[in-house]
Every structure is written in C-alpha cells, then in structure tokens.
JSON list of C-alpha atoms in Angstrom, two decimals:
[
{"chain": "F", "resi": 1, "resn": "MET", "atom": "CA", "xyz": [46.19, 116.68, 103.61]},
{"chain": "F", "resi": 2, "resn": "SER", "atom": "CA", "xyz": [48.61, 115.84, 106.43]},
{"chain": "F", "resi": 3, "resn": "ASP", "atom": "CA", "xyz": [50.68, 118.40, 108.27]},
{"chain": "F", "resi": 4, "resn": "ALA", "atom": "CA", "xyz": [53.78, 116.80, 106.76]},
{"chain": "F", "resi": 5, "resn": "TYR", "atom": "CA", "xyz": [52.51, 117.54, 103.24]},
{"chain": "F", "resi": 6, "resn": "TYR", "atom": "CA", "xyz": [51.68, 121.14, 104.14]},
{"chain": "F", "resi": 7, "resn": "LEU", "atom": "CA", "xyz": [55.18, 121.62, 105.57]},
{"chain": "F", "resi": 8, "resn": "ARG", "atom": "CA", "xyz": [56.78, 120.10, 102.46]},
{"chain": "F", "resi": 9, "resn": "LEU", "atom": "CA", "xyz": [54.72, 122.43, 100.29]},
{"chain": "F", "resi": 10, "resn": "THR", "atom": "CA", "xyz": [55.88, 125.40, 102.39]},
{"chain": "F", "resi": 11, "resn": "ASP", "atom": "CA", "xyz": [59.49, 124.33, 101.86]},
{"chain": "F", "resi": 12, "resn": "ARG", "atom": "CA", "xyz": [58.94, 124.07, 98.09]},
{"chain": "F", "resi": 13, "resn": "LEU", "atom": "CA", "xyz": [57.46, 127.55, 98.05]},
{"chain": "F", "resi": 14, "resn": "ARG", "atom": "CA", "xyz": [60.53, 128.84, 99.91]},
{"chain": "F", "resi": 15, "resn": "GLU", "atom": "CA", "xyz": [62.67, 127.35, 97.15]},
{"chain": "F", "resi": 16, "resn": "LEU", "atom": "CA", "xyz": [60.50, 129.13, 94.59]},
{"chain": "F", "resi": 17, "resn": "LEU", "atom": "CA", "xyz": [61.05, 132.45, 96.35]},
{"chain": "F", "resi": 18, "resn": "SER", "atom": "CA", "xyz": [64.83, 131.93, 96.19]},
{"chain": "F", "resi": 19, "resn": "ASP", "atom": "CA", "xyz": [64.69, 131.68, 92.36]},
{"chain": "F", "resi": 20, "resn": "PRO", "atom": "CA", "xyz": [65.16, 135.22, 90.99]},
{"chain": "F", "resi": 21, "resn": "HIS", "atom": "CA", "xyz": [63.42, 134.26, 87.74]},
{"chain": "F", "resi": 22, "resn": "ALA", "atom": "CA", "xyz": [60.33, 132.65, 89.29]},
{"chain": "F", "resi": 23, "resn": "CYS", "atom": "CA", "xyz": [58.54, 135.82, 90.43]},
{"chain": "F", "resi": 24, "resn": "GLU", "atom": "CA", "xyz": [58.23, 138.47, 87.75]},
{"chain": "F", "resi": 25, "resn": "GLU", "atom": "CA", "xyz": [58.74, 141.92, 89.29]},
{"chain": "F", "resi": 26, "resn": "GLY", "atom": "CA", "xyz": [58.48, 140.29, 92.71]},
{"chain": "F", "resi": 27, "resn": "ARG", "atom": "CA", "xyz": [54.99, 138.93, 92.09]},
{"chain": "F", "resi": 28, "resn": "LEU", "atom": "CA", "xyz": [54.20, 135.28, 92.71]},
{"chain": "F", "resi": 29, "resn": "PRO", "atom": "CA", "xyz": [52.24, 133.33, 90.08]},
{"chain": "F", "resi": 30, "resn": "ALA", "atom": "CA", "xyz": [48.48, 133.24, 90.57]},
{"chain": "F", "resi": 31, "resn": "GLU", "atom": "CA", "xyz": [47.15, 130.83, 93.20]},
{"chain": "F", "resi": 32, "resn": "ARG", "atom": "CA", "xyz": [45.53, 128.63, 90.52]},
{"chain": "F", "resi": 33, "resn": "THR", "atom": "CA", "xyz": [48.87, 128.37, 88.71]},
{"chain": "F", "resi": 34, "resn": "LEU", "atom": "CA", "xyz": [50.70, 127.49, 91.91]},
{"chain": "F", "resi": 35, "resn": "ALA", "atom": "CA", "xyz": [48.10, 124.89, 92.88]},
{"chain": "F", "resi": 36, "resn": "GLU", "atom": "CA", "xyz": [48.43, 123.21, 89.49]},
{"chain": "F", "resi": 37, "resn": "ARG", "atom": "CA", "xyz": [52.22, 123.38, 89.57]},
{"chain": "F", "resi": 38, "resn": "PHE", "atom": "CA", "xyz": [52.47, 121.72, 92.98]},
{"chain": "F", "resi": 39, "resn": "ARG", "atom": "CA", "xyz": [49.45, 119.44, 92.41]},
{"chain": "F", "resi": 40, "resn": "THR", "atom": "CA", "xyz": [47.66, 120.56, 95.52]},
{"chain": "F", "resi": 41, "resn": "THR", "atom": "CA", "xyz": [44.36, 122.11, 96.54]},
{"chain": "F", "resi": 42, "resn": "ARG", "atom": "CA", "xyz": [43.83, 125.84, 96.88]},
{"chain": "F", "resi": 43, "resn": "VAL", "atom": "CA", "xyz": [43.03, 125.30, 100.57]},
{"chain": "F", "resi": 44, "resn": "THR", "atom": "CA", "xyz": [46.39, 123.64, 101.29]},
{"chain": "F", "resi": 45, "resn": "LEU", "atom": "CA", "xyz": [48.22, 126.18, 99.12]},
{"chain": "F", "resi": 46, "resn": "ARG", "atom": "CA", "xyz": [46.70, 129.08, 101.04]},
{"chain": "F", "resi": 47, "resn": "GLN", "atom": "CA", "xyz": [47.75, 127.45, 104.31]},
{"chain": "F", "resi": 48, "resn": "ALA", "atom": "CA", "xyz": [51.35, 127.36, 103.08]},
{"chain": "F", "resi": 49, "resn": "LEU", "atom": "CA", "xyz": [51.15, 130.92, 101.75]},
{"chain": "F", "resi": 50, "resn": "ALA", "atom": "CA", "xyz": [49.78, 132.10, 105.10]},
{"chain": "F", "resi": 51, "resn": "GLN", "atom": "CA", "xyz": [52.76, 130.45, 106.81]},
{"chain": "F", "resi": 52, "resn": "LEU", "atom": "CA", "xyz": [55.18, 132.36, 104.59]},
{"chain": "F", "resi": 53, "resn": "GLU", "atom": "CA", "xyz": [53.22, 135.57, 105.14]},
{"chain": "F", "resi": 54, "resn": "GLY", "atom": "CA", "xyz": [53.53, 135.08, 108.89]},
{"chain": "F", "resi": 55, "resn": "GLU", "atom": "CA", "xyz": [57.29, 134.69, 108.47]},
{"chain": "F", "resi": 56, "resn": "GLY", "atom": "CA", "xyz": [57.41, 138.00, 106.60]},
{"chain": "F", "resi": 57, "resn": "ARG", "atom": "CA", "xyz": [58.65, 136.39, 103.36]},
{"chain": "F", "resi": 58, "resn": "ILE", "atom": "CA", "xyz": [55.65, 137.38, 101.25]},
{"chain": "F", "resi": 59, "resn": "HIS", "atom": "CA", "xyz": [52.77, 139.83, 101.48]},
{"chain": "F", "resi": 60, "resn": "ARG", "atom": "CA", "xyz": [49.37, 140.08, 99.89]},
{"chain": "F", "resi": 61, "resn": "SER", "atom": "CA", "xyz": [48.14, 143.21, 98.15]},
{"chain": "F", "resi": 62, "resn": "ASN", "atom": "CA", "xyz": [44.39, 143.69, 97.79]},
{"chain": "F", "resi": 63, "resn": "ARG", "atom": "CA", "xyz": [43.19, 142.66, 94.32]},
{"chain": "F", "resi": 64, "resn": "ARG", "atom": "CA", "xyz": [46.78, 142.24, 93.07]},
{"chain": "F", "resi": 65, "resn": "GLY", "atom": "CA", "xyz": [47.95, 138.92, 94.50]},
{"chain": "F", "resi": 66, "resn": "TRP", "atom": "CA", "xyz": [51.04, 137.78, 96.43]},
{"chain": "F", "resi": 67, "resn": "PHE", "atom": "CA", "xyz": [54.44, 139.51, 96.34]},
{"chain": "F", "resi": 68, "resn": "VAL", "atom": "CA", "xyz": [57.90, 138.78, 97.69]},
{"chain": "F", "resi": 69, "resn": "SER", "atom": "CA", "xyz": [58.48, 141.02, 100.68]},
{"chain": "F", "resi": 70, "resn": "PRO", "atom": "CA", "xyz": [61.48, 143.36, 100.40]},
{"chain": "F", "resi": 71, "resn": "ALA", "atom": "CA", "xyz": [64.19, 143.43, 103.05]},
{"chain": "F", "resi": 72, "resn": "ARG", "atom": "CA", "xyz": [62.95, 144.71, 106.39]},
{"chain": "F", "resi": 73, "resn": "LEU", "atom": "CA", "xyz": [63.73, 148.27, 107.38]},
{"chain": "F", "resi": 74, "resn": "ASP", "atom": "CA", "xyz": [65.88, 148.60, 110.52]},
{"chain": "F", "resi": 75, "resn": "TYR", "atom": "CA", "xyz": [63.91, 150.89, 112.81]},
{"chain": "F", "resi": 76, "resn": "ASP", "atom": "CA", "xyz": [65.02, 152.28, 116.15]},
{"chain": "F", "resi": 77, "resn": "PRO", "atom": "CA", "xyz": [62.01, 154.13, 117.61]},
{"chain": "F", "resi": 78, "resn": "THR", "atom": "CA", "xyz": [64.22, 155.70, 120.29]},
{"chain": "F", "resi": 79, "resn": "ARG", "atom": "CA", "xyz": [66.47, 157.47, 117.78]},
{"chain": "F", "resi": 80, "resn": "ASP", "atom": "CA", "xyz": [66.13, 161.16, 117.13]},
{"chain": "F", "resi": 81, "resn": "ALA", "atom": "CA", "xyz": [65.78, 160.75, 113.36]},
{"chain": "F", "resi": 82, "resn": "GLY", "atom": "CA", "xyz": [62.96, 161.37, 110.93]},
{"chain": "F", "resi": 83, "resn": "PHE", "atom": "CA", "xyz": [61.44, 158.73, 108.67]},
{"chain": "F", "resi": 84, "resn": "ASN", "atom": "CA", "xyz": [63.02, 160.10, 105.49]},
{"chain": "F", "resi": 85, "resn": "ASP", "atom": "CA", "xyz": [66.48, 160.20, 107.06]},
{"chain": "F", "resi": 86, "resn": "TYR", "atom": "CA", "xyz": [66.67, 156.61, 108.29]},
{"chain": "F", "resi": 87, "resn": "VAL", "atom": "CA", "xyz": [64.99, 155.20, 105.17]},
{"chain": "F", "resi": 88, "resn": "ARG", "atom": "CA", "xyz": [67.48, 156.94, 102.88]},
{"chain": "F", "resi": 89, "resn": "ALA", "atom": "CA", "xyz": [70.38, 155.94, 105.16]},
{"chain": "F", "resi": 90, "resn": "GLN", "atom": "CA", "xyz": [69.52, 152.31, 104.37]},
{"chain": "F", "resi": 91, "resn": "GLY", "atom": "CA", "xyz": [69.55, 152.89, 100.62]},
{"chain": "F", "resi": 92, "resn": "ARG", "atom": "CA", "xyz": [65.77, 152.91, 100.29]},
{"chain": "F", "resi": 93, "resn": "ARG", "atom": "CA", "xyz": [63.33, 155.44, 98.82]},
{"chain": "F", "resi": 94, "resn": "PRO", "atom": "CA", "xyz": [60.88, 157.18, 101.19]},
{"chain": "F", "resi": 95, "resn": "ARG", "atom": "CA", "xyz": [57.67, 158.93, 100.22]},
{"chain": "F", "resi": 96, "resn": "THR", "atom": "CA", "xyz": [54.91, 160.51, 102.29]},
{"chain": "F", "resi": 97, "resn": "GLU", "atom": "CA", "xyz": [51.27, 161.37, 101.60]},
{"chain": "F", "resi": 98, "resn": "VAL", "atom": "CA", "xyz": [49.32, 163.67, 103.91]},
{"chain": "F", "resi": 99, "resn": "LEU", "atom": "CA", "xyz": [45.81, 162.22, 104.15]},
{"chain": "F", "resi": 100, "resn": "LEU", "atom": "CA", "xyz": [44.21, 164.67, 106.59]},
{"chain": "F", "resi": 101, "resn": "THR", "atom": "CA", "xyz": [44.85, 167.79, 108.63]},
{"chain": "F", "resi": 102, "resn": "GLU", "atom": "CA", "xyz": [42.39, 169.11, 111.19]},
{"chain": "F", "resi": 103, "resn": "THR", "atom": "CA", "xyz": [42.02, 170.51, 114.68]},
{"chain": "F", "resi": 104, "resn": "ARG", "atom": "CA", "xyz": [39.85, 168.62, 117.16]},
{"chain": "F", "resi": 105, "resn": "PRO", "atom": "CA", "xyz": [39.89, 166.97, 120.60]},
{"chain": "F", "resi": 106, "resn": "TYR", "atom": "CA", "xyz": [41.17, 163.40, 120.93]},
{"chain": "F", "resi": 107, "resn": "PRO", "atom": "CA", "xyz": [40.63, 162.01, 124.43]},
{"chain": "F", "resi": 108, "resn": "THR", "atom": "CA", "xyz": [43.17, 159.19, 123.96]},
{"chain": "F", "resi": 109, "resn": "ALA", "atom": "CA", "xyz": [45.93, 161.72, 123.24]},
{"chain": "F", "resi": 110, "resn": "ALA", "atom": "CA", "xyz": [44.75, 163.96, 126.07]},
{"chain": "F", "resi": 111, "resn": "GLU", "atom": "CA", "xyz": [44.88, 161.11, 128.57]},
{"chain": "F", "resi": 112, "resn": "ALA", "atom": "CA", "xyz": [48.34, 160.01, 127.39]},
{"chain": "F", "resi": 113, "resn": "LEU", "atom": "CA", "xyz": [49.67, 163.56, 127.80]},
{"chain": "F", "resi": 114, "resn": "GLY", "atom": "CA", "xyz": [47.87, 164.31, 131.06]},
{"chain": "F", "resi": 115, "resn": "LEU", "atom": "CA", "xyz": [45.56, 166.94, 129.58]},
{"chain": "F", "resi": 116, "resn": "PRO", "atom": "CA", "xyz": [41.79, 167.53, 129.87]},
{"chain": "F", "resi": 117, "resn": "ALA", "atom": "CA", "xyz": [39.66, 165.28, 127.66]},
{"chain": "F", "resi": 118, "resn": "ASP", "atom": "CA", "xyz": [38.36, 168.26, 125.65]},
{"chain": "F", "resi": 119, "resn": "GLN", "atom": "CA", "xyz": [41.87, 169.54, 124.82]},
{"chain": "F", "resi": 120, "resn": "PRO", "atom": "CA", "xyz": [42.02, 170.29, 121.06]},
{"chain": "F", "resi": 121, "resn": "PHE", "atom": "CA", "xyz": [44.94, 169.01, 119.00]},
{"chain": "F", "resi": 122, "resn": "CYS", "atom": "CA", "xyz": [46.43, 169.68, 115.60]},
{"chain": "F", "resi": 123, "resn": "HIS", "atom": "CA", "xyz": [46.00, 166.34, 113.87]},
{"chain": "F", "resi": 124, "resn": "ILE", "atom": "CA", "xyz": [48.12, 165.23, 110.89]},
{"chain": "F", "resi": 125, "resn": "ARG", "atom": "CA", "xyz": [47.30, 161.90, 109.26]},
{"chain": "F", "resi": 126, "resn": "ARG", "atom": "CA", "xyz": [49.98, 160.46, 106.94]},
{"chain": "F", "resi": 127, "resn": "ARG", "atom": "CA", "xyz": [50.68, 157.39, 104.83]},
{"chain": "F", "resi": 128, "resn": "ARG", "atom": "CA", "xyz": [54.35, 156.58, 104.38]},
{"chain": "F", "resi": 129, "resn": "PHE", "atom": "CA", "xyz": [56.06, 154.49, 101.73]},
{"chain": "F", "resi": 130, "resn": "VAL", "atom": "CA", "xyz": [59.34, 152.62, 101.38]},
{"chain": "F", "resi": 131, "resn": "ASP", "atom": "CA", "xyz": [60.28, 151.85, 97.76]},
{"chain": "F", "resi": 132, "resn": "ASP", "atom": "CA", "xyz": [56.70, 152.61, 96.65]},
{"chain": "F", "resi": 133, "resn": "ARG", "atom": "CA", "xyz": [55.14, 150.18, 99.13]},
{"chain": "F", "resi": 134, "resn": "ALA", "atom": "CA", "xyz": [52.86, 151.70, 101.76]},
{"chain": "F", "resi": 135, "resn": "VAL", "atom": "CA", "xyz": [54.18, 150.42, 105.10]},
{"chain": "F", "resi": 136, "resn": "LEU", "atom": "CA", "xyz": [53.02, 152.93, 107.73]},
{"chain": "F", "resi": 137, "resn": "ALA", "atom": "CA", "xyz": [49.81, 154.78, 108.56]},
{"chain": "F", "resi": 138, "resn": "GLU", "atom": "CA", "xyz": [50.25, 157.34, 111.33]},
{"chain": "F", "resi": 139, "resn": "SER", "atom": "CA", "xyz": [48.37, 160.00, 113.25]},
{"chain": "F", "resi": 140, "resn": "LEU", "atom": "CA", "xyz": [50.26, 162.84, 114.93]},
{"chain": "F", "resi": 141, "resn": "TRP", "atom": "CA", "xyz": [48.46, 164.87, 117.60]},
{"chain": "F", "resi": 142, "resn": "VAL", "atom": "CA", "xyz": [50.25, 168.11, 118.55]},
{"chain": "F", "resi": 143, "resn": "VAL", "atom": "CA", "xyz": [49.25, 170.56, 121.29]},
{"chain": "F", "resi": 144, "resn": "PRO", "atom": "CA", "xyz": [48.40, 173.78, 119.33]},
{"chain": "F", "resi": 145, "resn": "GLU", "atom": "CA", "xyz": [49.88, 176.12, 121.96]},
{"chain": "F", "resi": 146, "resn": "ARG", "atom": "CA", "xyz": [53.31, 174.59, 121.38]},
{"chain": "F", "resi": 147, "resn": "ALA", "atom": "CA", "xyz": [53.28, 175.23, 117.63]},
{"chain": "F", "resi": 148, "resn": "PRO", "atom": "CA", "xyz": [50.94, 178.02, 116.49]},
{"chain": "F", "resi": 149, "resn": "GLY", "atom": "CA", "xyz": [50.14, 177.76, 112.77]},
{"chain": "F", "resi": 150, "resn": "LEU", "atom": "CA", "xyz": [51.39, 174.17, 112.61]},
{"chain": "F", "resi": 151, "resn": "LEU", "atom": "CA", "xyz": [48.87, 172.96, 110.03]},
{"chain": "F", "resi": 152, "resn": "GLU", "atom": "CA", "xyz": [50.03, 175.55, 107.51]},
{"chain": "F", "resi": 153, "resn": "GLY", "atom": "CA", "xyz": [53.26, 173.58, 106.98]},
{"chain": "F", "resi": 154, "resn": "ASP", "atom": "CA", "xyz": [54.18, 170.99, 104.35]},
{"chain": "F", "resi": 155, "resn": "TYR", "atom": "CA", "xyz": [54.47, 167.63, 106.09]},
{"chain": "F", "resi": 156, "resn": "ALA", "atom": "CA", "xyz": [54.68, 165.51, 102.97]},
{"chain": "F", "resi": 157, "resn": "SER", "atom": "CA", "xyz": [58.17, 166.85, 102.21]},
{"chain": "F", "resi": 158, "resn": "HIS", "atom": "CA", "xyz": [59.36, 168.04, 105.62]},
{"chain": "F", "resi": 159, "resn": "SER", "atom": "CA", "xyz": [59.89, 166.40, 108.98]},
{"chain": "F", "resi": 160, "resn": "LEU", "atom": "CA", "xyz": [57.40, 167.39, 111.66]},
{"chain": "F", "resi": 161, "resn": "TRP", "atom": "CA", "xyz": [60.03, 166.98, 114.38]},
{"chain": "F", "resi": 162, "resn": "GLY", "atom": "CA", "xyz": [62.44, 169.10, 112.36]},
{"chain": "F", "resi": 163, "resn": "GLN", "atom": "CA", "xyz": [59.84, 171.84, 112.07]},
{"chain": "F", "resi": 164, "resn": "LEU", "atom": "CA", "xyz": [59.01, 171.71, 115.79]},
{"chain": "F", "resi": 165, "resn": "ARG", "atom": "CA", "xyz": [62.69, 172.33, 116.53]},
{"chain": "F", "resi": 166, "resn": "SER", "atom": "CA", "xyz": [63.62, 174.87, 113.87]},
{"chain": "F", "resi": 167, "resn": "ARG", "atom": "CA", "xyz": [60.39, 176.87, 113.63]},
{"chain": "F", "resi": 168, "resn": "TRP", "atom": "CA", "xyz": [59.16, 176.79, 117.22]},
{"chain": "F", "resi": 169, "resn": "GLY", "atom": "CA", "xyz": [62.40, 176.11, 119.10]},
{"chain": "F", "resi": 170, "resn": "LEU", "atom": "CA", "xyz": [61.07, 173.03, 120.89]},
{"chain": "F", "resi": 171, "resn": "SER", "atom": "CA", "xyz": [63.38, 170.49, 122.47]},
{"chain": "F", "resi": 172, "resn": "LEU", "atom": "CA", "xyz": [61.72, 167.07, 122.26]},
{"chain": "F", "resi": 173, "resn": "THR", "atom": "CA", "xyz": [63.56, 165.79, 125.30]},
{"chain": "F", "resi": 174, "resn": "HIS", "atom": "CA", "xyz": [61.28, 163.32, 127.09]},
{"chain": "F", "resi": 175, "resn": "ARG", "atom": "CA", "xyz": [59.60, 160.45, 125.24]},
{"chain": "F", "resi": 176, "resn": "SER", "atom": "CA", "xyz": [57.86, 157.24, 126.15]},
{"chain": "F", "resi": 177, "resn": "LEU", "atom": "CA", "xyz": [57.04, 154.35, 123.81]},
{"chain": "F", "resi": 178, "resn": "ARG", "atom": "CA", "xyz": [54.63, 151.44, 123.76]},
{"chain": "F", "resi": 179, "resn": "LEU", "atom": "CA", "xyz": [54.97, 148.77, 121.08]},
{"chain": "F", "resi": 180, "resn": "TYR", "atom": "CA", "xyz": [52.70, 145.79, 120.55]},
{"chain": "F", "resi": 181, "resn": "SER", "atom": "CA", "xyz": [51.49, 143.50, 117.78]},
{"chain": "F", "resi": 182, "resn": "GLU", "atom": "CA", "xyz": [48.02, 144.06, 116.39]},
{"chain": "F", "resi": 183, "resn": "ALA", "atom": "CA", "xyz": [45.55, 143.03, 113.73]},
{"chain": "F", "resi": 184, "resn": "LEU", "atom": "CA", "xyz": [45.33, 146.12, 111.54]},
{"chain": "F", "resi": 185, "resn": "PRO", "atom": "CA", "xyz": [41.99, 147.92, 111.94]},
{"chain": "F", "resi": 186, "resn": "GLU", "atom": "CA", "xyz": [39.84, 148.47, 108.85]},
{"chain": "F", "resi": 187, "resn": "ARG", "atom": "CA", "xyz": [40.88, 152.09, 108.30]},
{"chain": "F", "resi": 188, "resn": "GLU", "atom": "CA", "xyz": [44.61, 151.46, 108.58]},
{"chain": "F", "resi": 189, "resn": "ALA", "atom": "CA", "xyz": [44.42, 148.30, 106.49]},
{"chain": "F", "resi": 190, "resn": "ALA", "atom": "CA", "xyz": [42.59, 150.17, 103.71]},
{"chain": "F", "resi": 191, "resn": "GLU", "atom": "CA", "xyz": [45.19, 152.95, 103.74]},
{"chain": "F", "resi": 192, "resn": "LEU", "atom": "CA", "xyz": [47.99, 150.37, 103.43]},
{"chain": "F", "resi": 193, "resn": "GLY", "atom": "CA", "xyz": [46.24, 148.35, 100.73]},
{"chain": "F", "resi": 194, "resn": "VAL", "atom": "CA", "xyz": [45.83, 145.14, 102.73]},
{"chain": "F", "resi": 195, "resn": "ALA", "atom": "CA", "xyz": [42.92, 143.21, 104.21]},
{"chain": "F", "resi": 196, "resn": "ALA", "atom": "CA", "xyz": [41.55, 144.20, 107.61]},
{"chain": "F", "resi": 197, "resn": "GLY", "atom": "CA", "xyz": [43.07, 141.97, 110.28]},
{"chain": "F", "resi": 198, "resn": "THR", "atom": "CA", "xyz": [46.47, 141.73, 108.56]},
{"chain": "F", "resi": 199, "resn": "ALA", "atom": "CA", "xyz": [49.27, 141.44, 111.11]},
{"chain": "F", "resi": 200, "resn": "GLY", "atom": "CA", "xyz": [50.72, 144.79, 112.12]},
{"chain": "F", "resi": 201, "resn": "LEU", "atom": "CA", "xyz": [52.82, 146.55, 114.72]},
{"chain": "F", "resi": 202, "resn": "SER", "atom": "CA", "xyz": [51.45, 149.45, 116.75]},
{"chain": "F", "resi": 203, "resn": "VAL", "atom": "CA", "xyz": [53.78, 152.12, 118.14]},
{"chain": "F", "resi": 204, "resn": "ARG", "atom": "CA", "xyz": [52.39, 154.70, 120.59]},
{"chain": "F", "resi": 205, "resn": "ARG", "atom": "CA", "xyz": [54.63, 157.62, 121.50]},
{"chain": "F", "resi": 206, "resn": "THR", "atom": "CA", "xyz": [54.25, 160.52, 123.93]},
{"chain": "F", "resi": 207, "resn": "ILE", "atom": "CA", "xyz": [56.61, 163.50, 123.69]},
{"chain": "F", "resi": 208, "resn": "PHE", "atom": "CA", "xyz": [57.34, 166.27, 126.22]},
{"chain": "F", "resi": 209, "resn": "ASP", "atom": "CA", "xyz": [59.78, 169.16, 126.03]},
{"chain": "F", "resi": 210, "resn": "GLU", "atom": "CA", "xyz": [62.67, 169.92, 128.40]},
{"chain": "F", "resi": 211, "resn": "ARG", "atom": "CA", "xyz": [60.24, 171.61, 130.79]},
{"chain": "F", "resi": 212, "resn": "ARG", "atom": "CA", "xyz": [58.04, 168.50, 130.81]},
{"chain": "F", "resi": 213, "resn": "ARG", "atom": "CA", "xyz": [55.31, 170.29, 128.90]},
{"chain": "F", "resi": 214, "resn": "PRO", "atom": "CA", "xyz": [53.22, 167.95, 126.70]},
{"chain": "F", "resi": 215, "resn": "VAL", "atom": "CA", "xyz": [53.97, 168.42, 123.00]},
{"chain": "F", "resi": 216, "resn": "GLU", "atom": "CA", "xyz": [52.81, 165.45, 120.92]},
{"chain": "F", "resi": 217, "resn": "TYR", "atom": "CA", "xyz": [51.12, 162.06, 120.90]},
{"chain": "F", "resi": 218, "resn": "ASP", "atom": "CA", "xyz": [51.69, 159.67, 117.97]},
{"chain": "F", "resi": 219, "resn": "GLU", "atom": "CA", "xyz": [49.97, 156.50, 116.83]},
{"chain": "F", "resi": 220, "resn": "GLU", "atom": "CA", "xyz": [51.84, 154.46, 114.23]},
{"chain": "F", "resi": 221, "resn": "HIS", "atom": "CA", "xyz": [50.49, 151.36, 112.45]},
{"chain": "F", "resi": 222, "resn": "TRP", "atom": "CA", "xyz": [53.16, 149.38, 110.58]},
{"chain": "F", "resi": 223, "resn": "LEU", "atom": "CA", "xyz": [52.91, 146.34, 108.36]},
{"chain": "F", "resi": 224, "resn": "HIS", "atom": "CA", "xyz": [54.50, 143.57, 110.42]},
{"chain": "F", "resi": 225, "resn": "ASP", "atom": "CA", "xyz": [56.91, 142.43, 107.70]},
{"chain": "F", "resi": 226, "resn": "ALA", "atom": "CA", "xyz": [58.15, 145.94, 106.86]},
{"chain": "F", "resi": 227, "resn": "LEU", "atom": "CA", "xyz": [60.57, 146.51, 109.71]},
{"chain": "F", "resi": 228, "resn": "CYS", "atom": "CA", "xyz": [62.92, 145.09, 112.28]},
{"chain": "F", "resi": 229, "resn": "ILE", "atom": "CA", "xyz": [63.00, 146.84, 115.65]},
{"chain": "F", "resi": 230, "resn": "THR", "atom": "CA", "xyz": [66.63, 147.63, 116.50]},
{"chain": "F", "resi": 231, "resn": "VAL", "atom": "CA", "xyz": [67.63, 149.46, 119.69]},
{"chain": "F", "resi": 232, "resn": "GLU", "atom": "CA", "xyz": [71.25, 150.32, 120.47]},
{"chain": "F", "resi": 233, "resn": "LEU", "atom": "CA", "xyz": [72.34, 150.47, 124.12]},
{"chain": "F", "resi": 234, "resn": "ASP", "atom": "CA", "xyz": [75.51, 152.10, 125.37]},
{"chain": "F", "resi": 235, "resn": "GLY", "atom": "CA", "xyz": [76.17, 149.47, 128.06]},
{"chain": "F", "resi": 236, "resn": "LYS", "atom": "CA", "xyz": [76.13, 151.92, 130.98]},
{"chain": "F", "resi": 237, "resn": "ALA", "atom": "CA", "xyz": [74.66, 150.70, 134.26]}
]
C-alpha cells in the first residue's frame, strides 16, 4: 500500500472517531471489522491506528482492544496542588490505589537528594486513575526522619503532601523537576494496563523544605495521551 492510501485511511478513521454512535462506550470496533469495513489489510490498518495512537486520539488496552482517548488532563507540575484536587477541579473523577509500602534504600533517590547511597526511605507506590482509567504509576520516596510513622497513614484517600504539612509541619518550599518522554518500562506498563514500550511521560521531582533539608524524591510515569503540561508564568523578569 502507498503512503497516500495509509494517510487516507487515517483520515477516514478520524471521521469515524467523530461519530458519537460509531464507538460503543468509547470502544472502537474490532480490527477485523475495521479492516473489512475499509477494505484494507490488518497491517495497513494497524499503521493507521498507530498514527492515531501517537496523536493521542485513541489508546489500546491490553486484551480489550482500542478505545477513544478522553480529553487530556491539564497538569501543572509546578503547582502546589494534589492529584485529587486538580482532577476534580476539571470535572473529572480521581481514584488512587496504594500498591506497596516499604522502607528501604534507593540509591537513585539518595543521589538526587544529596544523601548517602545507603540512606533508607519510606517508599509508597501508587496507581492513580482519572475517570476509571489508570493514567499514572508513581513512586514516592520520603526521608523517614522528616515524617516519623509516615507509612501508617492512608495514602489512597489522603494527599501525601497534605499530610507532610498538617501532621509534620513541613514546608515543601524548594522543588526541582525533570520531564522527558519515555517508553514505559514493563512494570509501569503492566500497572497501567498497556503494553511495555507504550509512549509515556516521566516526571522526576526532588523536594526540600525551607531549611533546604531533603524531604522527598518522586518518580511519576504517565500515559502520554492522558495529560497536557500547562505552566502559568507571572511575567516578572
């Protein structure tokens, strides 16, 4: 098939996505059905579907097929707001599952925070949902001395940052961020219900208090089509 045919097929699939009656409960027809409908091969169809996936218009769920992607979540990683707050503020439904809590060293976090490699951390692993779709797998590594008894809390229903402030009186003043695209590793992909290597966005965050003491290191793994990075600037020189 020529590139021109593949591009025409992609355009016809875009038209299909714009028809509210074409995708029952947001799910596209099976690939065999689509191939027969558009009189094309499965190979060419998958090329067009991959194009739409790269544009963030559709997403694939393991063993369930292709789905229309919901509107992206506006996400400002510099804002002092918890996940539940900014998801609800956009009229969406958040949900969180705690997958793991433990205490152990993590040299990557130690290096990022300027601590010895054998420094132990309180580790909280979570999977977070928007409108029942898993969009974020995250690991939070907190210095135990800053928050004694941290792992006894409920971090499925409550904000970790909120607890650090209210329970331990910490001011999370100084933060640095690194954002980059990634192919989701096997663990994160499995937690989000997608194939390993699916496009994702990695966010790495270090947090210090007002005295420049290290508090927390975060690793976030987002589905690439789940959010739009939005940063507001005040215009000051």
